[in-house]
GROMACS .gro file of C-alpha atoms in nm:
model
  121
    1SER     CA    1  10.310  20.764  15.367
    2VAL     CA    2  10.063  21.067  15.319
    3ASN     CA    3  10.002  21.321  15.584
    4TYR     CA    4   9.783  21.657  15.525
    5LEU     CA    5   9.818  21.906  15.737
    6ASP     CA    6   9.630  22.249  15.797
    7ALA     CA    7   9.775  22.594  15.824
    8ALA     CA    8   9.843  22.541  16.181
    9GLY     CA    9  10.059  22.207  16.091
   10LYS     CA   10   9.779  21.966  16.290
   11PRO     CA   11   9.625  21.681  16.105
   12LEU     CA   12   9.354  21.733  15.878
   13ASP     CA   13   9.102  21.511  15.738
   14VAL     CA   14   9.082  21.580  15.394
   15LYS     CA   15   8.733  21.395  15.339
   16SER     CA   16   8.568  21.721  15.466
   17LEU     CA   17   8.723  21.971  15.393
   18LYS     CA   18   8.504  22.296  15.359
   19GLN     CA   19   8.609  22.520  15.068
   20GLY     CA   20   8.846  22.770  15.053
   21THR     CA   21   9.069  22.562  15.309
   22GLU     CA   22   9.438  22.595  15.229
   23PHE     CA   23   9.663  22.283  15.362
   24THR     CA   24   9.962  22.078  15.321
   25ALA     CA   25   9.984  21.754  15.148
   26VAL     CA   26  10.325  21.592  15.333
   27VAL     CA   27  10.514  21.300  15.128
   28THR     CA   28  10.725  21.064  15.291
   29VAL     CA   29  10.900  20.817  15.109
   30ARG     CA   30  11.112  20.566  15.298
   31ASN     CA   31  11.437  20.329  15.131
   32SER     CA   32  11.428  20.035  15.393
   33VAL     CA   33  11.660  19.854  15.134
   34GLU     CA   34  12.043  19.839  15.152
   35GLN     CA   35  12.080  20.030  14.790
   36SER     CA   36  12.028  20.354  14.651
   37PHE     CA   37  11.835  20.449  14.411
   38THR     CA   38  11.859  20.739  14.151
   39ASP     CA   39  11.621  20.907  13.937
   40LEU     CA   40  11.297  20.801  14.159
   41ALA     CA   41  11.008  20.967  14.060
   42LEU     CA   42  10.715  21.099  14.307
   43LEU     CA   43  10.397  21.125  14.116
   44GLN     CA   44  10.128  21.288  14.391
   45VAL     CA   45   9.797  21.353  14.158
   46PHE     CA   46   9.508  21.601  14.346
   47PRO     CA   47   9.155  21.549  14.282
   48SER     CA   48   9.038  21.806  14.036
   49GLY     CA   49   8.840  22.018  14.272
   50TRP     CA   50   9.175  22.106  14.446
   51GLU     CA   51   9.430  22.343  14.323
   52ILE     CA   52   9.803  22.346  14.390
   53PHE     CA   53  10.009  22.646  14.488
   54ASN     CA   54  10.284  22.673  14.241
   55GLU     CA   55  10.554  22.776  14.487
   56ARG     CA   56  10.807  22.834  14.215
   57LEU     CA   57  10.604  23.148  14.034
   58THR     CA   58  10.551  23.290  14.460
   59GLY     CA   59  10.934  23.224  14.539
   60THR     CA   60  10.841  23.064  14.860
   61GLN     CA   61  11.017  22.755  14.772
   62SER     CA   62  11.160  22.516  15.050
   63ALA     CA   63  11.538  22.535  15.018
   64ALA     CA   64  11.497  22.248  15.287
   65GLU     CA   65  11.350  21.963  14.998
   66ALA     CA   66  11.620  21.810  14.846
   67TYR     CA   67  11.508  21.753  14.490
   68ASN     CA   68  11.652  21.751  14.118
   69TYR     CA   69  11.350  21.878  13.981
   70ARG     CA   70  10.956  21.951  14.042
   71ASP     CA   71  10.718  21.946  13.783
   72ILE     CA   72  10.428  22.138  13.910
   73ARG     CA   73  10.119  22.117  13.727
   74ASP     CA   74   9.677  22.197  13.709
   75ASP     CA   75   9.660  21.862  13.839
   76ARG     CA   76   9.986  21.681  13.961
   77VAL     CA   77  10.345  21.744  14.162
   78LEU     CA   78  10.576  21.517  14.007
   79THR     CA   79  10.908  21.525  14.234
   80TYR     CA   80  11.255  21.371  14.108
   81PHE     CA   81  11.490  21.334  14.340
   82ASN     CA   82  11.775  21.055  14.489
   83LEU     CA   83  11.719  20.852  14.785
   84GLY     CA   84  12.043  20.656  14.957
   85ALA     CA   85  12.006  20.348  15.133
   86GLY     CA   86  11.807  20.350  15.458
   87GLN     CA   87  11.750  20.717  15.398
   88SER     CA   88  11.401  20.923  15.350
   89ALA     CA   89  11.287  21.202  15.202
   90THR     CA   90  10.973  21.468  15.268
   91PHE     CA   91  10.854  21.678  15.018
   92ARG     CA   92  10.503  21.901  15.051
   93ALA     CA   93  10.299  22.042  14.817
   94ARG     CA   94  10.023  22.340  14.923
   95LEU     CA   95   9.697  22.279  14.833
   96GLN     CA   96   9.356  22.433  14.841
   97ALA     CA   97   9.014  22.286  14.833
   98ALA     CA   98   8.896  22.547  14.570
   99TYR     CA   99   8.575  22.363  14.475
  100ARG     CA  100   8.254  22.189  14.646
  101GLY     CA  101   8.165  21.864  14.582
  102ASN     CA  102   8.253  21.481  14.616
  103TYR     CA  103   8.598  21.411  14.461
  104TYR     CA  104   8.845  21.095  14.400
  105LEU     CA  105   9.131  21.125  14.556
  106PRO     CA  106   9.369  20.921  14.355
  107ALA     CA  107   9.692  20.738  14.532
  108VAL     CA  108  10.071  20.842  14.575
  109SER     CA  109  10.318  20.667  14.388
  110CYS     CA  110  10.676  20.631  14.364
  111GLN     CA  111  10.917  20.464  14.087
  112ALA     CA  112  11.287  20.425  13.987
  113MET     CA  113  11.257  20.560  13.631
  114TYR     CA  114  11.457  20.350  13.502
  115GLU     CA  115  11.416  20.009  13.736
  116PRO     CA  116  11.024  19.995  13.691
  117ARG     CA  117  10.998  19.700  13.914
  118GLU     CA  118  11.129  19.905  14.225
  119GLN     CA  119  10.819  20.106  14.281
  120ALA     CA  120  10.578  20.183  14.597
  121ARG     CA  121  10.240  20.305  14.692
   0.00000   0.00000   0.00000
């Protein structure tokens, strides 16, 4: 599931963001089968009018998030992690509505890197 929260942690409607609004994308991935998965890739692509705060550069990276590697680029965040049977994992990305305009919000996807049939949107 994907939720967007304002600075106070309250749900936010991203259809009507004001320029300069800072918010957080919260993605929860659930494994509902009795099989563990390794090397999962979570892909979050954001609209071109949003900017991603690179928390590796600011030193505000959350220690609570358990992932193997995170690649933060200009328009996307790729998170690589493992997920045990019946478990869930939650990942956050801090964002800002930097530019005014109308933008498309791409779907979030998660895929087992070496088992391409195992995927979710």
